[in-house]
Structure formats: structure tokens, C-alpha cells
Amino acid sequence: MLTSDPHPLLDVVAFAATFPSPLSASPAPEWLVALLEPDAPAPLSADDAVRGAVRDLLRHGGYKPTGRGKPASEYLVRAAGDGSLGSINAAVDVCNAVSLHSGLPISVVDLDRAKAPFRVGVAPAGASYVFNASGQSIDLEGLLCLFDAEGPCANAVKDSQRTKTQGDTRRTLTVLWGTKALPGRTEQAFSWYRELLERLGATVERQS
């Protein structure tokens, strides 16, 4: 279902998940919301070495992962630290919990809003998309992205508004933006991610 362009550093894992009911009908349980705390027990923990390796991954294509363009996983650390990382929906909360503790950026898109085929590759010059409801856009040149039939729709910095999860979402595609500089970390993060989703009653089907 998903293909990846050749890349010397990328260690990507992608999977589809199907939830037992629409996200709006299944609020995140307390145990999941508790994992959004920076000191919550977790099988992984991030440090400066992880952060540096992730930045190197994104920098390889020419993108500059600094300032407002830094990896989403770094935003989560800051938000968790100042208490502003709250529950959004079960699908996003699992994503944020695993990303927060693993240090790997993770994308989640709605499979009924995105359109196959899917590919991971570096965005060309001039590529951009709107990433929030107020219409702000991100310049994607040189950045690893998930592409669907209509173009780029997610990446390790900001996912597109076009394919974000909503209340009626039941099927998602998740991409873990791992790096070969951190051997085994992507698989470990995926294993924990699958465990959390199955605890929510979701089914998981690996795509890469």
C-alpha cells in the first residue's frame, strides 16, 4: 500500500488502523491521557542524541529543521513540559504519546480523506500545503513527506489539514519517521504503538 523512495537514513514504519467506532464516539480513556505527561512510565525515552539524529534525517534533503520548522516531536516535549499537551482524540493521543516518549516524529492521516496510492519521498521545490484550519501553509521543499494521489499530505513537522483526523474518522494511516542512526528504535516504537491501539480495540495492519 505504501512505497518509499530510496533514502540513506530513513527507517520508516507505516501501518493502517481501524477503530471500532468513530473517534468522536470514543473519547480517550484516562490511561491514555496519562501517557501525555512527560514523566509517565513508558518503554522508551528520548534524549539529545535522539533529537539530533531526527534533525539529521530531515536535514538530508536540504530542509532546515529549526525554529518553526523543527520536528513535531520537539513541540510535544515543550507542550508536555508546560502542561499544554491535552487530549485531542484517541488516534492523535496515541500518536502524541508514542512520539513524546520515543522522540520520533509521527504522522497520522485519515484514510477516508487521503487517496491511494501512498509514497514516502522528499518534496520538490515549490511544494507546500495548508496545515491548519486558519489556512497557514508550510514550505515543503527538501522535506521527507507522505504523498497520496493528490500530493504531499503529511511529514515529520506538520501534517496537512486536508487529511487530518476528524470526529467521524475510523480508519487511519500512521507513519513513524525513524532513522537508521537509531537502530531498533522505530520498531520498538511501533511495537508499543500497536499495543496501545489494540488496547483501544483497534486493529492494526502494517504497510511497510
mmCIF file of C-alpha atoms in Angstrom:
data_model
loop_
_atom_site.group_PDB
_atom_site.id
_atom_site.type_symbol
_atom_site.label_atom_id
_atom_site.label_comp_id
_atom_site.label_asym_id
_atom_site.label_seq_id
_atom_site.Cartn_x
_atom_site.Cartn_y
_atom_site.Cartn_z
ATOM 1 C CA MET A 1 0.000 0.000 0.000
ATOM 2 C CA LEU A 2 2.920 2.346 0.676
ATOM 3 C CA THR A 3 6.220 2.685 -1.185
ATOM 4 C CA SER A 4 9.340 4.618 -0.201
ATOM 5 C CA ASP A 5 11.864 6.370 -2.413
ATOM 6 C CA PRO A 6 15.497 5.391 -1.724
ATOM 7 C CA HIS A 7 16.949 7.284 1.249
ATOM 8 C CA PRO A 8 20.214 6.620 3.137
ATOM 9 C CA LEU A 9 18.862 7.459 6.604
ATOM 10 C CA LEU A 10 15.108 6.818 6.604
ATOM 11 C CA ASP A 11 13.856 3.895 8.712
ATOM 12 C CA VAL A 12 10.123 4.227 8.136
ATOM 13 C CA VAL A 13 7.309 2.122 9.551
ATOM 14 C CA ALA A 14 3.761 2.674 8.297
ATOM 15 C CA PHE A 15 0.535 0.955 9.279
ATOM 16 C CA ALA A 16 -3.218 1.243 8.892
ATOM 17 C CA ALA A 17 -5.514 1.154 11.913
ATOM 18 C CA THR A 18 -9.263 0.618 12.090
ATOM 19 C CA PHE A 19 -11.111 1.815 15.179
ATOM 20 C CA PRO A 20 -14.264 0.098 16.484
ATOM 21 C CA SER A 21 -16.266 3.332 16.299
ATOM 22 C CA PRO A 22 -15.840 6.931 15.082
ATOM 23 C CA LEU A 23 -13.317 8.868 17.156
ATOM 24 C CA SER A 24 -15.995 11.276 18.376
ATOM 25 C CA ALA A 25 -17.848 8.339 19.956
ATOM 26 C CA SER A 26 -14.798 7.021 21.782
ATOM 27 C CA PRO A 27 -13.102 9.633 23.977
ATOM 28 C CA ALA A 28 -9.544 8.804 25.014
ATOM 29 C CA PRO A 29 -9.551 6.808 28.270
ATOM 30 C CA GLU A 30 -7.762 8.102 31.367
ATOM 31 C CA TRP A 31 -4.827 5.703 30.994
ATOM 32 C CA LEU A 32 -4.115 7.089 27.514
ATOM 33 C CA VAL A 33 -4.373 10.753 28.533
ATOM 34 C CA ALA A 34 -1.982 9.987 31.413
ATOM 35 C CA LEU A 35 0.683 8.966 28.868
ATOM 36 C CA LEU A 36 0.794 12.577 27.627
ATOM 37 C CA GLU A 37 2.647 13.503 30.808
ATOM 38 C CA PRO A 38 6.435 13.791 30.343
ATOM 39 C CA ASP A 39 7.169 11.584 33.362
ATOM 40 C CA ALA A 40 4.639 8.854 32.522
ATOM 41 C CA PRO A 41 6.020 5.296 32.568
ATOM 42 C CA ALA A 42 6.944 4.301 29.006
ATOM 43 C CA PRO A 43 9.185 1.709 27.320
ATOM 44 C CA LEU A 44 11.121 4.458 25.521
ATOM 45 C CA SER A 45 12.635 7.777 26.466
ATOM 46 C CA ALA A 46 14.156 10.460 24.269
ATOM 47 C CA ASP A 47 17.332 12.486 24.754
ATOM 48 C CA ASP A 48 19.544 14.937 22.887
ATOM 49 C CA ALA A 49 21.070 12.142 20.801
ATOM 50 C CA VAL A 50 17.621 11.122 19.537
ATOM 51 C CA ARG A 51 16.707 14.722 18.788
ATOM 52 C CA GLY A 52 19.938 15.265 16.869
ATOM 53 C CA ALA A 53 19.506 12.087 14.819
ATOM 54 C CA VAL A 54 15.960 13.055 13.840
ATOM 55 C CA ARG A 55 17.083 16.518 12.781
ATOM 56 C CA ASP A 56 19.862 14.971 10.686
ATOM 57 C CA LEU A 57 17.261 12.772 8.965
ATOM 58 C CA LEU A 58 15.169 15.780 7.959
ATOM 59 C CA ARG A 59 18.227 17.853 7.043
ATOM 60 C CA HIS A 60 19.452 15.296 4.497
ATOM 61 C CA GLY A 61 17.141 16.502 1.700
ATOM 62 C CA GLY A 62 18.105 20.129 2.228
ATOM 63 C CA TYR A 63 15.338 21.040 4.681
ATOM 64 C CA LYS A 64 16.264 23.100 7.750
ATOM 65 C CA PRO A 65 14.570 21.570 10.834
ATOM 66 C CA THR A 66 14.856 24.594 13.099
ATOM 67 C CA GLY A 67 12.609 27.307 14.529
ATOM 68 C CA ARG A 68 9.008 26.830 13.477
ATOM 69 C CA GLY A 69 10.142 24.059 11.142
ATOM 70 C CA LYS A 70 11.507 21.766 13.839
ATOM 71 C CA PRO A 71 10.241 18.176 14.182
ATOM 72 C CA ALA A 72 6.800 17.745 15.737
ATOM 73 C CA SER A 73 8.292 15.511 18.424
ATOM 74 C CA GLU A 74 10.184 18.522 19.789
ATOM 75 C CA TYR A 75 6.975 20.564 20.019
ATOM 76 C CA LEU A 76 5.426 17.744 22.035
ATOM 77 C CA VAL A 77 8.261 17.802 24.567
ATOM 78 C CA ARG A 78 7.769 21.515 25.099
ATOM 79 C CA ALA A 79 3.971 21.241 25.277
ATOM 80 C CA ALA A 80 4.135 18.340 27.737
ATOM 81 C CA GLY A 81 6.604 20.257 29.860
ATOM 82 C CA ASP A 82 4.424 23.347 30.178
ATOM 83 C CA GLY A 83 1.192 21.377 30.634
ATOM 84 C CA SER A 84 -0.416 22.363 27.340
ATOM 85 C CA LEU A 85 -0.386 18.897 25.747
ATOM 86 C CA GLY A 86 -4.005 17.833 26.133
ATOM 87 C CA SER A 87 -6.263 15.180 24.665
ATOM 88 C CA ILE A 88 -7.437 15.665 21.050
ATOM 89 C CA ASN A 89 -8.873 12.265 20.121
ATOM 90 C CA ALA A 90 -7.815 8.688 20.735
ATOM 91 C CA ALA A 91 -5.927 8.335 17.435
ATOM 92 C CA VAL A 92 -3.947 11.539 17.864
ATOM 93 C CA ASP A 93 -3.388 10.941 21.571
ATOM 94 C CA VAL A 94 -1.724 7.580 20.923
ATOM 95 C CA CYS A 95 0.403 9.218 18.237
ATOM 96 C CA ASN A 96 1.431 12.030 20.574
ATOM 97 C CA ALA A 97 2.186 9.694 23.474
ATOM 98 C CA VAL A 98 4.454 7.435 21.421
ATOM 99 C CA SER A 99 6.130 10.397 19.723
ATOM 100 C CA LEU A 100 6.678 12.208 23.026
ATOM 101 C CA HIS A 101 8.424 9.285 24.697
ATOM 102 C CA SER A 102 10.237 7.800 21.680
ATOM 103 C CA GLY A 103 11.424 11.142 20.329
ATOM 104 C CA LEU A 104 10.361 10.123 16.811
ATOM 105 C CA PRO A 105 8.022 12.365 14.820
ATOM 106 C CA ILE A 106 4.859 10.548 13.759
ATOM 107 C CA SER A 107 2.146 11.409 11.225
ATOM 108 C CA VAL A 108 -1.482 10.261 11.302
ATOM 109 C CA VAL A 109 -3.852 10.767 8.369
ATOM 110 C CA ASP A 110 -7.483 9.840 7.814
ATOM 111 C CA LEU A 111 -7.591 7.022 5.263
ATOM 112 C CA ASP A 112 -11.005 8.134 4.056
ATOM 113 C CA ARG A 113 -9.747 11.670 3.347
ATOM 114 C CA ALA A 114 -6.418 10.686 1.826
ATOM 115 C CA LYS A 115 -6.332 8.865 -1.510
ATOM 116 C CA ALA A 116 -4.130 5.926 -2.505
ATOM 117 C CA PRO A 117 -1.512 5.270 -3.738
ATOM 118 C CA PHE A 118 0.817 6.352 -0.937
ATOM 119 C CA ARG A 119 4.520 7.093 -1.210
ATOM 120 C CA VAL A 120 7.240 8.482 1.055
ATOM 121 C CA GLY A 121 9.799 10.769 -0.554
ATOM 122 C CA VAL A 122 11.446 14.187 -0.474
ATOM 123 C CA ALA A 123 9.196 17.060 -1.566
ATOM 124 C CA PRO A 124 10.331 19.038 -4.640
ATOM 125 C CA ALA A 125 10.891 22.778 -4.891
ATOM 126 C CA GLY A 126 7.644 24.750 -4.749
ATOM 127 C CA ALA A 127 5.703 22.100 -2.818
ATOM 128 C CA SER A 128 3.547 23.281 0.078
ATOM 129 C CA TYR A 129 0.246 22.600 1.821
ATOM 130 C CA VAL A 130 -2.117 24.116 4.353
ATOM 131 C CA PHE A 131 -1.541 22.621 7.810
ATOM 132 C CA ASN A 132 -4.245 24.180 9.983
ATOM 133 C CA ALA A 133 -7.838 25.381 9.938
ATOM 134 C CA SER A 134 -6.806 29.034 9.660
ATOM 135 C CA GLY A 135 -5.134 28.397 6.295
ATOM 136 C CA GLN A 136 -1.444 28.661 7.213
ATOM 137 C CA SER A 137 0.882 26.779 4.886
ATOM 138 C CA ILE A 138 4.307 25.141 5.187
ATOM 139 C CA ASP A 139 7.055 25.179 2.553
ATOM 140 C CA LEU A 140 7.930 21.513 1.981
ATOM 141 C CA GLU A 141 10.976 21.776 -0.264
ATOM 142 C CA GLY A 142 13.591 19.200 0.726
ATOM 143 C CA LEU A 143 11.425 17.679 3.478
ATOM 144 C CA LEU A 144 10.520 13.995 3.677
ATOM 145 C CA CYS A 145 6.772 13.725 3.137
ATOM 146 C CA LEU A 146 3.972 11.242 2.789
ATOM 147 C CA PHE A 147 2.345 11.670 -0.622
ATOM 148 C CA ASP A 148 -1.100 10.485 -1.642
ATOM 149 C CA ALA A 149 -2.754 10.691 -5.070
ATOM 150 C CA GLU A 150 -3.224 14.460 -4.694
ATOM 151 C CA GLY A 151 0.284 15.310 -3.475
ATOM 152 C CA PRO A 152 2.078 15.664 -0.130
ATOM 153 C CA CYS A 153 -0.204 15.257 2.881
ATOM 154 C CA ALA A 154 1.959 14.653 5.955
ATOM 155 C CA ASN A 155 5.503 14.907 7.278
ATOM 156 C CA ALA A 156 7.571 14.908 10.449
ATOM 157 C CA VAL A 157 6.925 18.618 11.084
ATOM 158 C CA LYS A 158 3.264 19.383 10.348
ATOM 159 C CA ASP A 159 0.568 17.216 8.752
ATOM 160 C CA SER A 160 -1.804 18.682 6.181
ATOM 161 C CA GLN A 161 -5.229 19.970 7.106
ATOM 162 C CA ARG A 162 -6.668 18.112 4.116
ATOM 163 C CA THR A 163 -6.144 14.646 5.570
ATOM 164 C CA LYS A 164 -6.233 15.213 9.335
ATOM 165 C CA THR A 165 -8.411 13.041 11.543
ATOM 166 C CA GLN A 166 -11.855 14.330 12.485
ATOM 167 C CA GLY A 167 -14.756 13.188 14.615
ATOM 168 C CA ASP A 168 -16.032 10.747 12.003
ATOM 169 C CA THR A 169 -12.621 9.127 11.441
ATOM 170 C CA ARG A 170 -12.477 5.357 11.796
ATOM 171 C CA ARG A 171 -9.509 4.417 9.595
ATOM 172 C CA THR A 172 -6.050 5.955 9.842
ATOM 173 C CA LEU A 173 -2.652 5.618 8.216
ATOM 174 C CA THR A 174 0.294 6.243 10.538
ATOM 175 C CA VAL A 175 3.903 6.911 9.550
ATOM 176 C CA LEU A 176 6.761 6.687 12.053
ATOM 177 C CA TRP A 177 9.623 8.844 10.795
ATOM 178 C CA GLY A 178 12.529 6.815 12.134
ATOM 179 C CA THR A 179 16.215 6.972 11.276
ATOM 180 C CA LYS A 180 18.828 4.285 10.713
ATOM 181 C CA ALA A 181 21.076 6.264 13.047
ATOM 182 C CA LEU A 182 18.891 4.924 15.896
ATOM 183 C CA PRO A 183 18.867 1.160 15.227
ATOM 184 C CA GLY A 184 15.791 -0.639 16.526
ATOM 185 C CA ARG A 185 14.055 2.459 17.872
ATOM 186 C CA THR A 186 11.438 2.656 15.116
ATOM 187 C CA GLU A 187 10.468 -0.992 15.580
ATOM 188 C CA GLN A 188 10.310 -0.574 19.347
ATOM 189 C CA ALA A 189 8.093 2.488 18.979
ATOM 190 C CA PHE A 190 5.833 0.629 16.534
ATOM 191 C CA SER A 191 5.516 -2.327 18.902
ATOM 192 C CA TRP A 192 4.354 -0.063 21.728
ATOM 193 C CA TYR A 193 2.081 1.883 19.372
ATOM 194 C CA ARG A 194 0.393 -1.346 18.243
ATOM 195 C CA GLU A 195 -0.054 -2.435 21.858
ATOM 196 C CA LEU A 196 -1.791 0.849 22.769
ATOM 197 C CA LEU A 197 -4.081 0.762 19.739
ATOM 198 C CA GLU A 198 -5.099 -2.824 20.377
ATOM 199 C CA ARG A 199 -5.872 -1.880 23.969
ATOM 200 C CA LEU A 200 -8.319 0.644 22.467
ATOM 201 C CA GLY A 201 -9.911 -2.119 20.394
ATOM 202 C CA ALA A 202 -8.375 -1.031 17.095
ATOM 203 C CA THR A 203 -6.966 -3.428 14.514
ATOM 204 C CA VAL A 204 -3.537 -2.770 13.032
ATOM 205 C CA GLU A 205 -2.224 -3.747 9.589
ATOM 206 C CA ARG A 206 1.389 -2.972 8.787
ATOM 207 C CA GLN A 207 2.069 -1.335 5.425
ATOM 208 C CA SER A 208 5.886 -1.052 5.439
#
